[in-house]
PDB file of N, CA, C and O in Angstrom, chain B, residues numbered from 101:
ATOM      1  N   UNK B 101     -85.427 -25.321-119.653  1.00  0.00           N
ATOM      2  CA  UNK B 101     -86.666 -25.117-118.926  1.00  0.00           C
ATOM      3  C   UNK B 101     -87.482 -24.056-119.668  1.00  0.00           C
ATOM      4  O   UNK B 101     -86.919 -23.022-120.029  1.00  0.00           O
ATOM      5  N   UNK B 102     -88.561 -24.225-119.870  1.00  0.00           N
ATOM      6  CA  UNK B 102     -89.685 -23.525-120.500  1.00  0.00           C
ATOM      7  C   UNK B 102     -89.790 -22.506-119.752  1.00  0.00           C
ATOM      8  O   UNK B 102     -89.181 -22.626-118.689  1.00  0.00           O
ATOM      9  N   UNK B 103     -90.698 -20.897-120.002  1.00  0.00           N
ATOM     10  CA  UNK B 103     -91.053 -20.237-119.308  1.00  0.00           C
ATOM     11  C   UNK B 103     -92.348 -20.674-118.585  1.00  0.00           C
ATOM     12  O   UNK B 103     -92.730 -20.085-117.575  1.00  0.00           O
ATOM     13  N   UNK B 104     -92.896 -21.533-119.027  1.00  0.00           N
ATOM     14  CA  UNK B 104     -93.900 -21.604-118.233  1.00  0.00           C
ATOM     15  C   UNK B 104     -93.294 -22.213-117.217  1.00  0.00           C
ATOM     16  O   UNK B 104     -93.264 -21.379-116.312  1.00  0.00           O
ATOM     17  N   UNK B 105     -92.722 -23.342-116.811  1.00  0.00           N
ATOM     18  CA  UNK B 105     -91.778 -24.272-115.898  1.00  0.00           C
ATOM     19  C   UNK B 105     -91.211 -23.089-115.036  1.00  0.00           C
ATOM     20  O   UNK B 105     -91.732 -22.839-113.949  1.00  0.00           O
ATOM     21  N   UNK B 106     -90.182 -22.381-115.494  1.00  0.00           N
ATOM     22  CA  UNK B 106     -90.227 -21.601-114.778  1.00  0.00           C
ATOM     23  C   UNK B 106     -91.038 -20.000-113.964  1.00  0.00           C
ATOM     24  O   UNK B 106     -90.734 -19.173-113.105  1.00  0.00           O
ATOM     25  N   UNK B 107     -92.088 -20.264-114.817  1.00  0.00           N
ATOM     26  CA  UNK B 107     -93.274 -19.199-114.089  1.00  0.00           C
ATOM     27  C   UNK B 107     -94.055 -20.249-112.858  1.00  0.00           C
ATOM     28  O   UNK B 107     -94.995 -19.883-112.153  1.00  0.00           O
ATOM     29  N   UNK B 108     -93.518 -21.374-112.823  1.00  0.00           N
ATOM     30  CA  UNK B 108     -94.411 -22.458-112.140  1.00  0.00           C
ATOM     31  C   UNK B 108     -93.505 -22.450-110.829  1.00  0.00           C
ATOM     32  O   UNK B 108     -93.878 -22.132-109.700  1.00  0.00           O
ATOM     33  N   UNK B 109     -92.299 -22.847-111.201  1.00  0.00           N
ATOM     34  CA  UNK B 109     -91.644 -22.852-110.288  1.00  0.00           C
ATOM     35  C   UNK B 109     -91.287 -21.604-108.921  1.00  0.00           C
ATOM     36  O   UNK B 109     -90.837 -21.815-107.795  1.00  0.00           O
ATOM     37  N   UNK B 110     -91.682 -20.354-109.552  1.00  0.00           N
ATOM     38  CA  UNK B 110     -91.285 -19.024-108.935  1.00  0.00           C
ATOM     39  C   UNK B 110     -92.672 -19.198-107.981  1.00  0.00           C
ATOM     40  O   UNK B 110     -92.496 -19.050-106.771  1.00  0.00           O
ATOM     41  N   UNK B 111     -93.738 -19.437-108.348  1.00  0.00           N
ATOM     42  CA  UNK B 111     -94.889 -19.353-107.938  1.00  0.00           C
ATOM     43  C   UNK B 111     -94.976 -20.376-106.736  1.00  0.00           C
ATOM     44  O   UNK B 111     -95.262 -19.917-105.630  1.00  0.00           O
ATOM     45  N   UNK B 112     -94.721 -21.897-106.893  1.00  0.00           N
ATOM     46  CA  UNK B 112     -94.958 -22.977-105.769  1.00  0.00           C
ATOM     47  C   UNK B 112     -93.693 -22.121-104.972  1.00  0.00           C
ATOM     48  O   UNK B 112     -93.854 -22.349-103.773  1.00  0.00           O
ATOM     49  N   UNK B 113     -92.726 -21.396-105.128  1.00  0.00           N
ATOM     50  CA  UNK B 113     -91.609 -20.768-103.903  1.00  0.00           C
ATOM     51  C   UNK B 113     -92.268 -19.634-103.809  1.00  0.00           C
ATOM     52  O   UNK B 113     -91.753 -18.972-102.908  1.00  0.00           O
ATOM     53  N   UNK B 114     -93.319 -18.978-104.385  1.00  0.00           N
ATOM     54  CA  UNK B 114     -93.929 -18.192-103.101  1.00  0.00           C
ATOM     55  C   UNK B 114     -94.871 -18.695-102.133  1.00  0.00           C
ATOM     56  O   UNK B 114     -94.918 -18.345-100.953  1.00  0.00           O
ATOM     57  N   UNK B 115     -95.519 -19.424-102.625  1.00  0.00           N
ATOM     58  CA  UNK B 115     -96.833 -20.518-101.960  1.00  0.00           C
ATOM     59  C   UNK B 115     -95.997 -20.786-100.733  1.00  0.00           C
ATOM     60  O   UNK B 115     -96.271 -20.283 -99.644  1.00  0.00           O
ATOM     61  N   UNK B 116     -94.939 -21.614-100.939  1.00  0.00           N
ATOM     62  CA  UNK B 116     -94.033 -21.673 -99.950  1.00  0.00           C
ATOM     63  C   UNK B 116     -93.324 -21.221 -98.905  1.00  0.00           C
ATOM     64  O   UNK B 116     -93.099 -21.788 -97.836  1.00  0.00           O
ATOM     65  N   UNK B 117     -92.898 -19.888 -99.379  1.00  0.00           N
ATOM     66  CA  UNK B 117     -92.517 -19.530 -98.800  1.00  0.00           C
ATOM     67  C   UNK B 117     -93.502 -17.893 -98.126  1.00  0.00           C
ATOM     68  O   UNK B 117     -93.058 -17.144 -97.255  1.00  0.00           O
ATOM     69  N   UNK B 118     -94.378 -17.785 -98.591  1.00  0.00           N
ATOM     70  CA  UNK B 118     -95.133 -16.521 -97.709  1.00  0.00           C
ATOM     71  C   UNK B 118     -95.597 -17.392 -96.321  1.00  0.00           C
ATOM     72  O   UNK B 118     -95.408 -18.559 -95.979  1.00  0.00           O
ATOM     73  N   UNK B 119     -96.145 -16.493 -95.830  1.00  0.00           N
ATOM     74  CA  UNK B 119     -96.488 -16.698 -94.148  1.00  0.00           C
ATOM     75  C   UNK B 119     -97.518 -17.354 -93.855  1.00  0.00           C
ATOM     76  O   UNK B 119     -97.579 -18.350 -93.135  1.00  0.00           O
ATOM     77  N   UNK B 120     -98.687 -16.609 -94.613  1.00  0.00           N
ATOM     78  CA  UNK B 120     -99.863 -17.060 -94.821  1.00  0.00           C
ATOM     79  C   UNK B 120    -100.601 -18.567 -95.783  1.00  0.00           C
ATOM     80  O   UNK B 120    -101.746 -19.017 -95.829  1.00  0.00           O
ATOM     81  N   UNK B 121     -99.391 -18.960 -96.401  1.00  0.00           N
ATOM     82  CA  UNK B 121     -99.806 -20.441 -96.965  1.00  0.00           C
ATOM     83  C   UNK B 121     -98.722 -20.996 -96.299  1.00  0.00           C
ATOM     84  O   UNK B 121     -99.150 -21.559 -95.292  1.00  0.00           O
ATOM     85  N   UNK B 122     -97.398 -21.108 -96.403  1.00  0.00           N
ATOM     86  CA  UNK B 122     -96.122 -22.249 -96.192  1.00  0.00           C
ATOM     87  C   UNK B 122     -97.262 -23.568 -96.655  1.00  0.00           C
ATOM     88  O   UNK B 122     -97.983 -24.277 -95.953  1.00  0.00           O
ATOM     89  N   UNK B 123     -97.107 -23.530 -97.735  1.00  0.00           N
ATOM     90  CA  UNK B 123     -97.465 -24.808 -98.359  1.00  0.00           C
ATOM     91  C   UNK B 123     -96.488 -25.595 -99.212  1.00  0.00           C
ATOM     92  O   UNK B 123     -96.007 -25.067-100.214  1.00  0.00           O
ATOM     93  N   UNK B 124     -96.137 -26.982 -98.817  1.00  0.00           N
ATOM     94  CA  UNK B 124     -95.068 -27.148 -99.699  1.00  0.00           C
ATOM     95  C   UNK B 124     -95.873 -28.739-100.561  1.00  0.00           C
ATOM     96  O   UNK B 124     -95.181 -29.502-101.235  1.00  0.00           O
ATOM     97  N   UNK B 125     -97.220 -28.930-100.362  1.00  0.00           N
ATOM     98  CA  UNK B 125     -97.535 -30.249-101.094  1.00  0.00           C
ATOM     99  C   UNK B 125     -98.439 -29.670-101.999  1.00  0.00           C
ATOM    100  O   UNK B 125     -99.055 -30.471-102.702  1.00  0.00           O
ATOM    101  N   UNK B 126     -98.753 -28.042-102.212  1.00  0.00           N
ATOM    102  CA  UNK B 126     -99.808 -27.897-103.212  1.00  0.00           C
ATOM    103  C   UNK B 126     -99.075 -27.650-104.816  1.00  0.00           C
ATOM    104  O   UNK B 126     -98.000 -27.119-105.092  1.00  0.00           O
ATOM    105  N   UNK B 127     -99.641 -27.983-105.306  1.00  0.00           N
ATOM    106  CA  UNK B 127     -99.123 -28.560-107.086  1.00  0.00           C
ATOM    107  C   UNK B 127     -99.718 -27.616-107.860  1.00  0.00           C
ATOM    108  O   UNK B 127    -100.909 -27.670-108.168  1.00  0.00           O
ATOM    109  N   UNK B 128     -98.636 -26.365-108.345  1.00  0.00           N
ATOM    110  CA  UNK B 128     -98.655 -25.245-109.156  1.00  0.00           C
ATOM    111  C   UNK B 128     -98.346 -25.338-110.666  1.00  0.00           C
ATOM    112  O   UNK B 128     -97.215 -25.243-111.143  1.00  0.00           O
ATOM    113  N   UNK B 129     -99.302 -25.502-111.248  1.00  0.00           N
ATOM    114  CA  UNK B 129     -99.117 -26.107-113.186  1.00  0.00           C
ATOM    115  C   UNK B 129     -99.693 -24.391-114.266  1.00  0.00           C
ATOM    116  O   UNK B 129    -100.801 -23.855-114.286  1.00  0.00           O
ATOM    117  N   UNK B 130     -98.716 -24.090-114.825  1.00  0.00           N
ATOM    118  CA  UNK B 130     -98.967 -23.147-115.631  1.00  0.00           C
ATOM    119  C   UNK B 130     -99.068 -23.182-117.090  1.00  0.00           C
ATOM    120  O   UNK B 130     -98.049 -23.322-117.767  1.00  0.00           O
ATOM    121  N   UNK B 131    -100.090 -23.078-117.561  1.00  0.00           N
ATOM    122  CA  UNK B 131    -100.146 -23.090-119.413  1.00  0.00           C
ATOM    123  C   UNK B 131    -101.283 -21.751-119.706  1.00  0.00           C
ATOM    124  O   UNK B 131    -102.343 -21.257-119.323  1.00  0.00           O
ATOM    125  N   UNK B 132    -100.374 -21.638-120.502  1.00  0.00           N
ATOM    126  CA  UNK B 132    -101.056 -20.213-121.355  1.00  0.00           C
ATOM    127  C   UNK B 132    -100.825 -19.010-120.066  1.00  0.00           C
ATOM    128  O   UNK B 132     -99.836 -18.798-119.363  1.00  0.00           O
ATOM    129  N   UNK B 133    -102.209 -18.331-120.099  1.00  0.00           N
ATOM    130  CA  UNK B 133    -101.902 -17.552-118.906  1.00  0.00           C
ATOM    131  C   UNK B 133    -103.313 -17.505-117.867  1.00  0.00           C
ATOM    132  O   UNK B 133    -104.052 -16.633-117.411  1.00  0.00           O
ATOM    133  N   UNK B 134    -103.161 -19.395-117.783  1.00  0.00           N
ATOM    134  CA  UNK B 134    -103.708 -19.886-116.363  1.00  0.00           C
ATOM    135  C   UNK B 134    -102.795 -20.635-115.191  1.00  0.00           C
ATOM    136  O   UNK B 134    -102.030 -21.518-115.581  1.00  0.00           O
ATOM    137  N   UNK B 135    -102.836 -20.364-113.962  1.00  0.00           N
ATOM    138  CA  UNK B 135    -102.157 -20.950-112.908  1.00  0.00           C
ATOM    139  C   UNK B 135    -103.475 -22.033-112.479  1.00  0.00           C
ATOM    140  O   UNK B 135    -104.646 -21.808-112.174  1.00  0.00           O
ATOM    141  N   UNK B 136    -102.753 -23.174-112.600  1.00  0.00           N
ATOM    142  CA  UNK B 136    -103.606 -24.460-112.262  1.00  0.00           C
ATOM    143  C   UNK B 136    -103.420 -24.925-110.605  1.00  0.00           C
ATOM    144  O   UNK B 136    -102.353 -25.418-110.238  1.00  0.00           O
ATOM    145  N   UNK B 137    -104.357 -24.754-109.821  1.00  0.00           N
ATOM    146  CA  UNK B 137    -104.017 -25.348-108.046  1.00  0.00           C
ATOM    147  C   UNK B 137    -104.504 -26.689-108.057  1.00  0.00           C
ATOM    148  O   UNK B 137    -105.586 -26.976-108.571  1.00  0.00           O
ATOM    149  N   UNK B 138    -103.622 -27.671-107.417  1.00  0.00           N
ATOM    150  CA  UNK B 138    -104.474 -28.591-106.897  1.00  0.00           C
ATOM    151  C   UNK B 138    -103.501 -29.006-105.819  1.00  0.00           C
ATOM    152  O   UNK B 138    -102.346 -28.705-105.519  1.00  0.00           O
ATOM    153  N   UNK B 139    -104.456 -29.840-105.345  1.00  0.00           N
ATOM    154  CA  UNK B 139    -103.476 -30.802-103.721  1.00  0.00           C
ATOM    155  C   UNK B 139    -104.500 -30.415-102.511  1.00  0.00           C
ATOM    156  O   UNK B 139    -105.557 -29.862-102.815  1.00  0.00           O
ATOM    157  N   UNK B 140    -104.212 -30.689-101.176  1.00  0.00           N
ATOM    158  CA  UNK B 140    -104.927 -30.677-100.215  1.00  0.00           C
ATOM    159  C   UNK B 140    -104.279 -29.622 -99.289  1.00  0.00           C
ATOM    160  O   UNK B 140    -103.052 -29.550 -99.226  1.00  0.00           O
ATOM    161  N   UNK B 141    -105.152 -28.727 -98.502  1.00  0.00           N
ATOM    162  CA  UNK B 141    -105.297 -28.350 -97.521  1.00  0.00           C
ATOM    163  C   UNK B 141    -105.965 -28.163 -96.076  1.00  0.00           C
ATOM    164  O   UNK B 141    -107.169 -28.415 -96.109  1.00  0.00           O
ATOM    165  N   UNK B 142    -105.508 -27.803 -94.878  1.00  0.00           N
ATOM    166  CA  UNK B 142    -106.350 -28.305 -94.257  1.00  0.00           C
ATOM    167  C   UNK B 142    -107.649 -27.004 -94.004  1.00  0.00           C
ATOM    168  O   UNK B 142    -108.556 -27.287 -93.222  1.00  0.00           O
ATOM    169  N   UNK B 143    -107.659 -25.985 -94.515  1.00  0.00           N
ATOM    170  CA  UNK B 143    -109.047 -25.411 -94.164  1.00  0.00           C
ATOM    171  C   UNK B 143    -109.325 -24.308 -95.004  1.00  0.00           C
ATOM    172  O   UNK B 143    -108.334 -23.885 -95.599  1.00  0.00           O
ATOM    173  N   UNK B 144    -110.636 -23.584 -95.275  1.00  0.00           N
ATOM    174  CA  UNK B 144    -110.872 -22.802 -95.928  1.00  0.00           C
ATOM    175  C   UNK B 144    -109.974 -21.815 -96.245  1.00  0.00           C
ATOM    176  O   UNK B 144    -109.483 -21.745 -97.372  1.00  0.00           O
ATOM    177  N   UNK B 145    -109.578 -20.652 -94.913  1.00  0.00           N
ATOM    178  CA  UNK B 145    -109.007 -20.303 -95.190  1.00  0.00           C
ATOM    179  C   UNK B 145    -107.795 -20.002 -95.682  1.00  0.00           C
ATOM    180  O   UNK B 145    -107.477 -18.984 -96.297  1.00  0.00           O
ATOM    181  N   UNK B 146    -107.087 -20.982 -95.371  1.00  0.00           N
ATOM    182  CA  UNK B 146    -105.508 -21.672 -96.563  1.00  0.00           C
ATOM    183  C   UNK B 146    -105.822 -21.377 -98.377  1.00  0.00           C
ATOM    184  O   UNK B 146    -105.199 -20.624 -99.125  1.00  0.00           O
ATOM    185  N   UNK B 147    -107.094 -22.341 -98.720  1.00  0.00           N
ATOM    186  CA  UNK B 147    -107.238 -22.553 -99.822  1.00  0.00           C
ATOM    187  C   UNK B 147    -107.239 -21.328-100.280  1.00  0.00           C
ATOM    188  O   UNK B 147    -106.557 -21.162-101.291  1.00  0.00           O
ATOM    189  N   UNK B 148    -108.051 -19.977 -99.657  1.00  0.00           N
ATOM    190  CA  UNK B 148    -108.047 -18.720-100.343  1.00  0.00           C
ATOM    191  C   UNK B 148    -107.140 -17.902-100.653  1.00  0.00           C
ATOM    192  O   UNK B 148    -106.929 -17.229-101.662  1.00  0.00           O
ATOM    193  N   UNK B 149    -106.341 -18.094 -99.160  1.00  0.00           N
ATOM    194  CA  UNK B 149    -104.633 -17.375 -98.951  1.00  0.00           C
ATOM    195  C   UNK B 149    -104.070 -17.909-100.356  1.00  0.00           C
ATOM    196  O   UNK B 149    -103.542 -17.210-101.221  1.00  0.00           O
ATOM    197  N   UNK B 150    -104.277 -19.209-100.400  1.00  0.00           N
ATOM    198  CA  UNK B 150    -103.119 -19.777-101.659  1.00  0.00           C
ATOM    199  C   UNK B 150    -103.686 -18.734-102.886  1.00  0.00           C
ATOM    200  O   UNK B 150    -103.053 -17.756-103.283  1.00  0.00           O
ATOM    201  N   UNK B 151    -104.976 -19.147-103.381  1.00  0.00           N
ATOM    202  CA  UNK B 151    -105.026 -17.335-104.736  1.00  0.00           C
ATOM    203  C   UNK B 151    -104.794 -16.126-104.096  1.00  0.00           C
ATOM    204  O   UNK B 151    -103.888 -15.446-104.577  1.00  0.00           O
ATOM    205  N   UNK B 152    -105.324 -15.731-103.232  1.00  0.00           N
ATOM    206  CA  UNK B 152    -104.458 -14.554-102.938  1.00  0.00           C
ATOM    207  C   UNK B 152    -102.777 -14.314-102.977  1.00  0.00           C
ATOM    208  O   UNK B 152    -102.300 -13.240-103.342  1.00  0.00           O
ATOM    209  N   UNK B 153    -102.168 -15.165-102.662  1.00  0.00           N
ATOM    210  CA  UNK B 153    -100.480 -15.505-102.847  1.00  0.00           C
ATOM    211  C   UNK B 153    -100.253 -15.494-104.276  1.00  0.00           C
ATOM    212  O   UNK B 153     -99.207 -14.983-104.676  1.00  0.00           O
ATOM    213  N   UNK B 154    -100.966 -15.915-104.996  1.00  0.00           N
ATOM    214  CA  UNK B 154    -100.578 -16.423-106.122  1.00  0.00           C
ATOM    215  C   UNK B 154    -101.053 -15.248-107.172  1.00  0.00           C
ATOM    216  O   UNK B 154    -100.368 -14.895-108.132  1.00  0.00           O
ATOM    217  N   UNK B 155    -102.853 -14.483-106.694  1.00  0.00           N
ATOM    218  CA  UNK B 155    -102.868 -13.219-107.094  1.00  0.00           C
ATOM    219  C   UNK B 155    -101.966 -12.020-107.404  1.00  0.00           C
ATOM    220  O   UNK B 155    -102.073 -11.373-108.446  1.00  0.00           O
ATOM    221  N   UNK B 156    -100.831 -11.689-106.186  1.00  0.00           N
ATOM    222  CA  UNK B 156    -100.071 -11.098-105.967  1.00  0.00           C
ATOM    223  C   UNK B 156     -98.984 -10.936-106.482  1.00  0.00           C
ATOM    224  O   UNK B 156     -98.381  -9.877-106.661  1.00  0.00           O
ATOM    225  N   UNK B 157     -98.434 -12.861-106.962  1.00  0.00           N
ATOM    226  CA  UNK B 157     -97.237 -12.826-107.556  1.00  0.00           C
ATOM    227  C   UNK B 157     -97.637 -12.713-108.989  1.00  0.00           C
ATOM    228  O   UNK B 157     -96.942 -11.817-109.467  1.00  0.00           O
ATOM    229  N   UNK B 158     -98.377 -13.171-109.833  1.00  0.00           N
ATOM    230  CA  UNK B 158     -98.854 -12.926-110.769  1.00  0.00           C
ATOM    231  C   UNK B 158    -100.149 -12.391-111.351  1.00  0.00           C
ATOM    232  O   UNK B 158    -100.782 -13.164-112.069  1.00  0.00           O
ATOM    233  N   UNK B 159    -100.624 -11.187-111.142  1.00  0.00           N
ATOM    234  CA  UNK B 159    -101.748 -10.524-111.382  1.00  0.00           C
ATOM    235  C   UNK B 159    -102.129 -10.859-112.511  1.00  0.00           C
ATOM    236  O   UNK B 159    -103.336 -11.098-112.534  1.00  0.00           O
ATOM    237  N   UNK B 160    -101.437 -11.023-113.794  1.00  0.00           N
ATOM    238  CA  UNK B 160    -102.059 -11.191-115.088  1.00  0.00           C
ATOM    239  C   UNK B 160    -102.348 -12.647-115.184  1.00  0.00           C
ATOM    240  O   UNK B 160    -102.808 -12.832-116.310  1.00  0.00           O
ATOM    241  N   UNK B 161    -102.301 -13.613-114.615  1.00  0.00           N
ATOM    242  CA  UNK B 161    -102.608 -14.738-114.721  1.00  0.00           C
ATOM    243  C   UNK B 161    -104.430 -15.067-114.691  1.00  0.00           C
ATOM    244  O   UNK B 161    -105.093 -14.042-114.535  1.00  0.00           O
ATOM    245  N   UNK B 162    -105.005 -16.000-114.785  1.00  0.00           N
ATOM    246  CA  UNK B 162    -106.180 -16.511-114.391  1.00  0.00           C
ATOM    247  C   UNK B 162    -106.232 -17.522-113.240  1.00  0.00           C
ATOM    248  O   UNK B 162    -105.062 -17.907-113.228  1.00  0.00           O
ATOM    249  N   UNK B 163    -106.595 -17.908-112.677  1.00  0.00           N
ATOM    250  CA  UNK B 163    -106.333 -18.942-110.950  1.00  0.00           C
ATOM    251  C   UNK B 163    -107.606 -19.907-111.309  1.00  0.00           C
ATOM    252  O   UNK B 163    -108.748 -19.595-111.647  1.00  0.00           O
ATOM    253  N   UNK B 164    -107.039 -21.121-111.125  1.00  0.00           N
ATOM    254  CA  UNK B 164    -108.136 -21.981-111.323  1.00  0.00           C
ATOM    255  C   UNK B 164    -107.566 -22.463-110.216  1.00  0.00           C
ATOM    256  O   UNK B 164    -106.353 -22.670-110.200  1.00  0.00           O
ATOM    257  N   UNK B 165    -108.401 -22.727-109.065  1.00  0.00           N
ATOM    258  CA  UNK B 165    -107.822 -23.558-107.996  1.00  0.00           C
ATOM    259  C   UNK B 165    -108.873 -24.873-107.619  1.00  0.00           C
ATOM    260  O   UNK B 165    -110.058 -24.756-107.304  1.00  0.00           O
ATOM    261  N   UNK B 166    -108.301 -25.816-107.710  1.00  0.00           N
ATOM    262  CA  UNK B 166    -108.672 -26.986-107.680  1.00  0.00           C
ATOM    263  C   UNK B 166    -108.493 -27.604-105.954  1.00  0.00           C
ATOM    264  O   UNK B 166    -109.113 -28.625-105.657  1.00  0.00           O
ATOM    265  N   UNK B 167    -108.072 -27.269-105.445  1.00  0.00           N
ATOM    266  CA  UNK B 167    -107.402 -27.720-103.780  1.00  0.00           C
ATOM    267  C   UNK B 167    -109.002 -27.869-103.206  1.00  0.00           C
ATOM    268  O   UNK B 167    -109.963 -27.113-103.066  1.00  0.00           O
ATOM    269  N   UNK B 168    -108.714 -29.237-102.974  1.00  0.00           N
ATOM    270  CA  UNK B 168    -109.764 -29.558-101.884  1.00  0.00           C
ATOM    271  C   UNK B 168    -109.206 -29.275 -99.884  1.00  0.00           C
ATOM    272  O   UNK B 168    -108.110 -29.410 -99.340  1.00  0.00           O
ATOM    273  N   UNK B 169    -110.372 -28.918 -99.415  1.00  0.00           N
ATOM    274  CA  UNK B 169    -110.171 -28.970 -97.954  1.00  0.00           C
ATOM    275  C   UNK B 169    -110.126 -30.228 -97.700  1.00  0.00           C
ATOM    276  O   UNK B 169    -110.824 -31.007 -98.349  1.00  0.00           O
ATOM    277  N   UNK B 170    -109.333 -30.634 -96.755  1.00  0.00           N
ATOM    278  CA  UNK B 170    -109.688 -31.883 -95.920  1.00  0.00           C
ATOM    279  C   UNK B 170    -109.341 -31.551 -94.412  1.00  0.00           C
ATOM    280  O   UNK B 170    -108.211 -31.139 -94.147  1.00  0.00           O
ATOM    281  N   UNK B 171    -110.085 -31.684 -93.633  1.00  0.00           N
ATOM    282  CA  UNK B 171    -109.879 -31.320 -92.171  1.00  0.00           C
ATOM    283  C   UNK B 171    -108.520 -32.403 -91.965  1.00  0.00           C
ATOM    284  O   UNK B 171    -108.173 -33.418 -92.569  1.00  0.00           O
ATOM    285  N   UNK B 172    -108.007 -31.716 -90.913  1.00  0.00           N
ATOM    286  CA  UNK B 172    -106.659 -33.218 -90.408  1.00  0.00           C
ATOM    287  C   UNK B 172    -106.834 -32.724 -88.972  1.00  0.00           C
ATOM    288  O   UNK B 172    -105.975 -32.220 -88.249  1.00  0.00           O
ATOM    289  N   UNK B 173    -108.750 -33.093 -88.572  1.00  0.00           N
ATOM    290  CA  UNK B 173    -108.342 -33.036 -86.745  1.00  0.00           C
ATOM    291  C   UNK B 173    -108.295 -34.510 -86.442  1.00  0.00           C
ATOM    292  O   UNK B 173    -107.941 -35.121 -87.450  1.00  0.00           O
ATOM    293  N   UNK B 174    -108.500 -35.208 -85.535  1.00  0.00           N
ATOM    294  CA  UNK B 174    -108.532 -36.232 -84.558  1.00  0.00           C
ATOM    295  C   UNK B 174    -109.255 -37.091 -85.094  1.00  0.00           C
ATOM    296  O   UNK B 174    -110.020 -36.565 -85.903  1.00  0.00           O
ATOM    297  N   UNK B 175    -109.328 -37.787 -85.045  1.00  0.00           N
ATOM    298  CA  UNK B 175    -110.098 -39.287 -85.693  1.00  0.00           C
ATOM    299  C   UNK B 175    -111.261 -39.318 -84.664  1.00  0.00           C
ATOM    300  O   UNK B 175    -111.110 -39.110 -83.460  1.00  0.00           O
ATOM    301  N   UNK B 176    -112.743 -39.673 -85.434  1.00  0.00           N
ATOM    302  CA  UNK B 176    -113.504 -39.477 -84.774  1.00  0.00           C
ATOM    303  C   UNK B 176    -114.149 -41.269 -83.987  1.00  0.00           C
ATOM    304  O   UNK B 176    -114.057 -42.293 -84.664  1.00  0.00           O
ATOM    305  N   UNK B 177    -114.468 -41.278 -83.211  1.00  0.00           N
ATOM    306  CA  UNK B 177    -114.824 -42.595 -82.320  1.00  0.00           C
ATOM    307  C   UNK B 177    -113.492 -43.862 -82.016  1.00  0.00           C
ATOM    308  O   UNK B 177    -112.397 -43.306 -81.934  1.00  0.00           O
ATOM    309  N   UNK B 178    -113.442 -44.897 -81.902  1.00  0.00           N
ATOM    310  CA  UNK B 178    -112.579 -46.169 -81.682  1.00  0.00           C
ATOM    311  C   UNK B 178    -112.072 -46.590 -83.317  1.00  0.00           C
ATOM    312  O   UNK B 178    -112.861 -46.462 -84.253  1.00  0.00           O
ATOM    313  N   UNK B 179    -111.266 -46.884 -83.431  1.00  0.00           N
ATOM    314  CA  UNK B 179    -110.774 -48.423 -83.815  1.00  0.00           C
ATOM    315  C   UNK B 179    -110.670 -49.747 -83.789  1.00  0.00           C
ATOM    316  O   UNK B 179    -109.728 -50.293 -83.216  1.00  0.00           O
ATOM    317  N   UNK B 180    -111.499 -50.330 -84.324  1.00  0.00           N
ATOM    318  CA  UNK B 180    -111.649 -51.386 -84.156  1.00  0.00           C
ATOM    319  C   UNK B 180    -110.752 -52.834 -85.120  1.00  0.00           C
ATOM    320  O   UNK B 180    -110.901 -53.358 -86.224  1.00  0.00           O
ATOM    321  N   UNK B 181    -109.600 -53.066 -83.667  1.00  0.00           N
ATOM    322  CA  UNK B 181    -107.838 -53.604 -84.202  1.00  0.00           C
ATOM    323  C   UNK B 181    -108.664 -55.394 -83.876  1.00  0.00           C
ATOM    324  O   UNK B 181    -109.075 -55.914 -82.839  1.00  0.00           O
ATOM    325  N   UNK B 182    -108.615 -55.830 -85.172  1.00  0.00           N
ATOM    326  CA  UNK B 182    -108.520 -57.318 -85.312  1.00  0.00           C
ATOM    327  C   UNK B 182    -107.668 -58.689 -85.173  1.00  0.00           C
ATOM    328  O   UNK B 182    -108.178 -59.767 -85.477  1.00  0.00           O
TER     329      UNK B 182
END
């Protein structure tokens, strides 16, 4: 395993495991000394927590975060079943 692989790996187990993200579908990619985000969350403030988390564990890094919001409330009006 590469160091980067494993600078990747230490990082998605903090994402994971801090309080403030428990994110386990966002996709942590490291080359050179940028941390790459992508995957979905459901709201602003998640997406920020995740660089801040990731700030913390690695300060010397650069954060490119790619994570789109997607709301996951209630489906809005009927279904219409054929």
């Amino acid at each position: 395993m590469s160091s980067e692989q494993y600078l990747a790996a230490n990082l998605r187990r903090a994402v994971a495991e801090d309080p403030r993200t428990a994110e386990l579908g966002v996709r942590v990619t490291v080359r050179g000394d940028h941390v790459m985000l992508s995957g979905d969350v459901a709201c602003a403030d998640r997406r920020a927590a995740l660089e801040e988390v990731l700030h913390e564990a690695a300060p010397e890094l650069t954060i490119l975060n790619d994570v789109r919001v997607t709301p996951a409330g209630e489906p809005e009006g009927e279904e219409d079943l054929r």
